[in-house]
Amino acid sequence: LYLQPVQDLTLNTNVSVTQYQFLVADSDTNRLATWVPRLTDALRREPALADVTSDLQAQGLAASVTLDRATGARFSITPETVDNLLYDSFGQRQISTIYTQSNQYRVILEAEPSLQNTPEALDRLYLAASGSGAASTSGPTRDPSSGLVPMSTVTRMTASTAPLLITHVAQFPASTISFNVAPGYSLGAATDAIERVEKSLHLPATMQTSFQGTAAVFAGSMSNEAWLILAALVAVYIVLGVLYESFIHPLTILSTLPSAAIGALLVLWV
């Protein structure tokens, strides 16, 4: 459970569990699944950051089906046959449309919903065998009355994990790391900590990182701060030059800024 105060001005374009966001993008989802948890764990150890979490959901169960081509050839079963069977069973293939006077209804072909929840459902699927190769078998057998071969006879299933949700940013798979600023630290200290951790982990060159929302606006303003100060000094010099009709007097006045700034900081400190 994450709680965050309501902001009067919201700059974030997407919803997250915390106030600030850091985006990690890569063309390979496997690299994201490997490096985002490492980066998240490293950021959680930083004292300037709090409530660090990511939207990466890579712990979904998946089943990889591999065709035994030698056995499949004996039954004249090709990878396309297996693909079509899986699509017919789990892909909600539209096979027809029923038209009525008031509406139209799509006819969907799929396995029973009760048989789609476990990998054992694959053991109940049968492939249509054809050709002379189906008759000459010593190990795997088929039903001679129907010409159907159990899919488990010609395929091998491997259980693995897969992402439940893949977020795309600028057409690339991405994951958002959300964080808050720890008490006693500034947003600048938090962004510096993230950049330091990112460099220490030596992320792959293909991975792209950037701040999002409020953090991105802050990082952009900090990068232009020196130019803004210089532009302000030039503007003040021009105004004072026009006021005093001199090129020297504005410099005399501007020379007092360092001592005035030090005095102001001392007053704030006390």
Coordinates of C-alpha atoms in Angstrom, one line a residue:
L1 CA 0.0 0.0 0.0
Y2 CA 1.5 3.3 -1.1
L3 CA 0.1 6.7 -0.1
Q4 CA 1.1 10.0 -1.6
P5 CA -0.2 13.6 -1.1
V6 CA -2.4 15.2 -3.8
Q7 CA -0.4 17.7 -5.8
D8 CA -1.8 21.1 -7.0
L9 CA 0.2 20.8 -10.2
T10 CA 0.7 17.4 -11.7
L11 CA 3.3 16.9 -14.4
N12 CA 3.3 13.1 -14.5
T13 CA 1.8 11.7 -17.7
N14 CA 1.2 8.2 -16.3
V15 CA 0.0 6.8 -13.0
S16 CA 2.5 5.4 -10.5
V17 CA 2.4 4.3 -6.9
T18 CA 4.9 7.0 -5.8
Q19 CA 5.6 10.6 -6.8
Y20 CA 8.6 10.4 -9.0
Q21 CA 9.5 8.1 -11.9
F22 CA 12.6 6.7 -13.6
L23 CA 12.2 5.0 -17.0
V24 CA 14.3 2.1 -18.3
A25 CA 13.7 1.0 -21.9
D26 CA 15.3 -1.7 -24.1
S27 CA 14.4 -3.6 -27.3
D28 CA 14.9 -6.9 -25.5
T29 CA 12.4 -7.8 -22.8
N30 CA 14.7 -10.4 -21.4
R31 CA 17.3 -7.8 -20.6
L32 CA 14.7 -5.7 -18.9
A33 CA 13.6 -8.7 -16.8
T34 CA 17.3 -9.2 -15.8
W35 CA 18.5 -5.6 -15.1
V36 CA 15.4 -3.8 -13.8
P37 CA 15.3 -5.9 -10.6
R38 CA 19.0 -5.4 -10.1
L39 CA 18.6 -1.6 -10.5
T40 CA 15.6 -1.6 -8.2
D41 CA 17.4 -3.5 -5.4
A42 CA 20.4 -1.2 -5.7
L43 CA 18.2 1.9 -5.5
R44 CA 16.5 0.6 -2.4
R45 CA 19.8 0.7 -0.5
E46 CA 20.2 4.4 -1.2
P47 CA 19.4 6.5 1.9
A48 CA 18.1 9.4 -0.3
L49 CA 15.3 7.2 -1.8
A50 CA 12.2 5.8 -0.3
D51 CA 9.4 3.5 -1.5
V52 CA 11.4 2.3 -4.5
T53 CA 9.3 -0.1 -6.7
S54 CA 8.9 -1.0 -10.4
D55 CA 6.0 -2.0 -12.5
L56 CA 7.8 -4.9 -14.0
Q57 CA 5.7 -8.1 -13.7
A58 CA 7.9 -10.8 -15.1
Q59 CA 6.8 -13.7 -12.9
G60 CA 3.9 -15.0 -15.0
L61 CA 3.9 -18.7 -15.8
A62 CA 4.5 -19.7 -19.4
A63 CA 4.7 -23.0 -21.3
S64 CA 7.1 -23.3 -24.3
V65 CA 6.0 -26.0 -26.7
T66 CA 8.8 -27.6 -28.9
L67 CA 8.0 -29.9 -31.8
D68 CA 10.0 -33.1 -32.1
R69 CA 10.6 -32.8 -35.8
A70 CA 11.7 -36.4 -36.3
T71 CA 8.5 -37.8 -34.7
G72 CA 6.4 -35.1 -36.3
A73 CA 7.7 -36.0 -39.8
R74 CA 6.6 -39.6 -39.3
F75 CA 3.0 -38.3 -38.8
S76 CA 3.4 -35.5 -41.4
I77 CA 2.9 -32.9 -38.6
T78 CA 4.6 -29.6 -39.2
P79 CA 5.2 -26.6 -36.9
E80 CA 2.4 -24.8 -38.7
T81 CA 0.0 -27.6 -37.7
V82 CA 1.0 -27.1 -34.0
D83 CA 0.7 -23.3 -34.3
N84 CA -2.8 -23.6 -35.7
L85 CA -3.9 -26.0 -33.0
L86 CA -2.7 -23.8 -30.2
Y87 CA -4.3 -20.8 -31.9
D88 CA -7.6 -22.6 -32.3
S89 CA -7.5 -23.7 -28.6
F90 CA -6.2 -20.5 -26.9
G91 CA -6.2 -17.7 -29.4
Q92 CA -9.9 -17.1 -29.7
R93 CA -9.9 -17.5 -33.5
Q94 CA -12.9 -15.9 -35.2
I95 CA -14.3 -18.5 -37.6
S96 CA -17.6 -16.9 -38.6
T97 CA -20.1 -14.1 -38.1
I98 CA -23.8 -14.5 -37.4
Y99 CA -25.9 -11.7 -38.7
T100 CA -29.3 -10.8 -37.4
Q101 CA -31.7 -8.0 -38.1
S102 CA -30.5 -6.0 -35.0
N103 CA -26.9 -7.1 -34.5
Q104 CA -24.1 -9.3 -35.5
Y105 CA -22.2 -11.9 -33.4
R106 CA -18.7 -13.2 -33.9
V107 CA -18.3 -17.0 -33.6
I108 CA -15.1 -17.7 -31.6
L109 CA -13.3 -21.1 -31.7
E110 CA -11.5 -22.0 -28.4
A111 CA -11.1 -24.7 -25.8
E112 CA -13.4 -24.9 -22.9
P113 CA -12.5 -22.1 -20.4
S114 CA -12.1 -24.7 -17.6
L115 CA -9.4 -26.4 -19.6
Q116 CA -7.3 -23.3 -20.2
N117 CA -6.0 -22.6 -16.7
T118 CA -3.3 -25.3 -16.3
P119 CA -0.5 -26.6 -18.6
E120 CA -2.1 -30.1 -18.3
A121 CA -4.7 -28.8 -20.9
L122 CA -2.1 -29.3 -23.6
D123 CA -2.2 -33.1 -22.9
R124 CA -5.8 -33.1 -24.0
L125 CA -5.1 -31.7 -27.4
Y126 CA -4.9 -33.9 -30.5
L127 CA -3.2 -33.2 -33.9
A128 CA -4.5 -34.5 -37.2
A129 CA -2.0 -36.9 -38.7
S130 CA -1.8 -37.5 -42.4
G131 CA 0.4 -39.2 -45.0
S132 CA 2.0 -42.7 -45.1
G133 CA 4.5 -41.9 -42.4
A134 CA 1.7 -42.1 -39.7
A135 CA 1.3 -45.9 -40.2
S136 CA 4.9 -47.0 -39.7
T137 CA 5.4 -46.2 -36.0
S138 CA 6.8 -48.3 -33.3
G139 CA 6.9 -45.9 -30.3
P140 CA 4.3 -43.1 -30.6
T141 CA 0.9 -44.2 -31.6
R142 CA -2.2 -42.6 -32.9
D143 CA -5.9 -43.4 -32.9
P144 CA -6.4 -45.4 -36.1
S145 CA -10.2 -44.7 -36.1
S146 CA -9.8 -40.9 -36.1
G147 CA -6.3 -40.3 -37.4
L148 CA -5.6 -38.1 -34.3
V149 CA -2.3 -38.0 -32.5
P150 CA -1.9 -36.7 -28.9
M151 CA 0.1 -33.5 -29.0
S152 CA 2.2 -34.7 -26.1
T153 CA 3.4 -37.5 -28.4
V154 CA 5.2 -35.2 -30.9
T155 CA 5.9 -32.1 -28.7
R156 CA 7.8 -31.3 -25.5
M157 CA 6.6 -28.7 -23.1
T158 CA 8.9 -26.6 -20.9
A159 CA 7.6 -24.4 -18.1
S160 CA 9.1 -21.0 -17.7
T161 CA 8.3 -17.4 -16.6
A162 CA 7.1 -14.6 -18.8
P163 CA 6.0 -11.0 -18.3
L164 CA 2.3 -10.5 -17.4
L165 CA 2.4 -7.0 -18.8
I166 CA 4.8 -5.3 -21.2
T167 CA 4.7 -1.5 -21.2
H168 CA 5.9 0.3 -24.4
V169 CA 7.3 3.8 -24.5
A170 CA 8.3 5.2 -27.9
Q171 CA 7.6 1.7 -29.4
F172 CA 10.2 0.1 -27.1
P173 CA 9.5 -2.2 -24.1
A174 CA 10.0 -0.3 -20.9
S175 CA 9.7 -0.5 -17.2
T176 CA 9.1 2.4 -14.8
I177 CA 10.9 2.6 -11.5
S178 CA 8.9 4.7 -9.0
F179 CA 10.4 6.4 -5.9
N180 CA 9.9 9.0 -3.3
V181 CA 12.4 11.3 -1.7
A182 CA 13.5 10.2 1.8
P183 CA 13.0 12.7 4.7
G184 CA 15.9 15.1 5.0
Y185 CA 16.9 14.8 1.4
S186 CA 16.2 16.9 -1.7
L187 CA 15.0 15.8 -5.1
G188 CA 18.4 16.8 -6.4
A189 CA 20.1 14.4 -4.0
A190 CA 17.7 11.7 -5.1
T191 CA 18.4 12.1 -8.8
D192 CA 22.1 12.3 -8.2
A193 CA 21.9 9.0 -6.3
I194 CA 20.0 7.3 -9.2
E195 CA 22.5 8.5 -11.7
R196 CA 25.4 7.3 -9.5
V197 CA 23.9 3.8 -9.1
E198 CA 23.1 3.6 -12.8
K199 CA 26.8 4.2 -13.6
S200 CA 28.0 1.8 -11.0
L201 CA 25.9 -1.1 -12.4
H202 CA 27.3 -0.6 -15.9
L203 CA 24.0 -1.2 -17.7
P204 CA 24.1 -2.6 -21.2
A205 CA 24.6 0.0 -23.9
T206 CA 21.2 -0.9 -25.5
M207 CA 19.3 0.2 -22.4
Q208 CA 18.0 3.8 -22.4
T209 CA 17.2 5.5 -19.1
S210 CA 15.4 8.8 -18.4
F211 CA 13.5 10.6 -15.7
Q212 CA 9.7 11.1 -16.2
G213 CA 7.2 13.6 -15.1
T214 CA 8.2 15.9 -12.2
A215 CA 11.6 14.4 -12.0
A216 CA 12.3 15.0 -15.7
V217 CA 11.2 18.7 -15.4
F218 CA 13.5 19.1 -12.3
A219 CA 16.5 17.4 -14.1
G220 CA 16.0 19.6 -17.1
S221 CA 15.8 22.8 -15.1
M222 CA 19.0 21.8 -13.2
S223 CA 20.9 21.2 -16.4
N224 CA 20.0 24.8 -17.6
E225 CA 20.5 26.5 -14.3
A226 CA 23.9 27.9 -15.2
W227 CA 22.6 29.4 -18.4
L228 CA 19.7 30.9 -16.6
I229 CA 21.9 32.6 -14.1
L230 CA 24.2 33.9 -16.8
A231 CA 21.2 35.3 -18.8
A232 CA 19.9 37.0 -15.6
L233 CA 23.2 38.7 -15.0
V234 CA 23.4 39.9 -18.6
A235 CA 19.8 41.3 -18.3
V236 CA 20.6 43.1 -15.1
Y237 CA 23.8 44.5 -16.6
I238 CA 21.9 45.8 -19.6
V239 CA 19.2 47.4 -17.5
L240 CA 21.8 49.1 -15.1
G241 CA 23.8 50.2 -18.1
V242 CA 20.8 52.0 -19.6
L243 CA 19.9 53.4 -16.2
Y244 CA 23.3 54.8 -15.4
E245 CA 24.4 55.4 -19.0
S246 CA 27.7 53.8 -18.3
F247 CA 29.6 50.5 -19.0
I248 CA 31.5 50.6 -15.7
H249 CA 28.9 51.4 -13.0
P250 CA 26.8 48.2 -13.6
L251 CA 29.9 46.1 -12.9
T252 CA 30.5 48.0 -9.7
I253 CA 27.0 47.1 -8.5
L254 CA 27.2 43.5 -9.8
S255 CA 30.4 43.0 -7.9
T256 CA 28.4 43.2 -4.6
L257 CA 26.3 40.1 -5.5
P258 CA 28.7 37.5 -4.1
S259 CA 28.9 39.1 -0.7
A260 CA 25.2 39.7 -0.7
A261 CA 24.5 36.0 -1.6
I262 CA 26.8 34.8 1.2
G263 CA 25.0 37.1 3.7
A264 CA 21.6 35.8 2.6
L265 CA 22.8 32.1 3.0
L266 CA 24.1 32.9 6.4
V267 CA 20.8 34.4 7.5
L268 CA 18.9 31.3 6.2
W269 CA 21.4 29.0 8.0
V270 CA 20.9 30.8 11.3

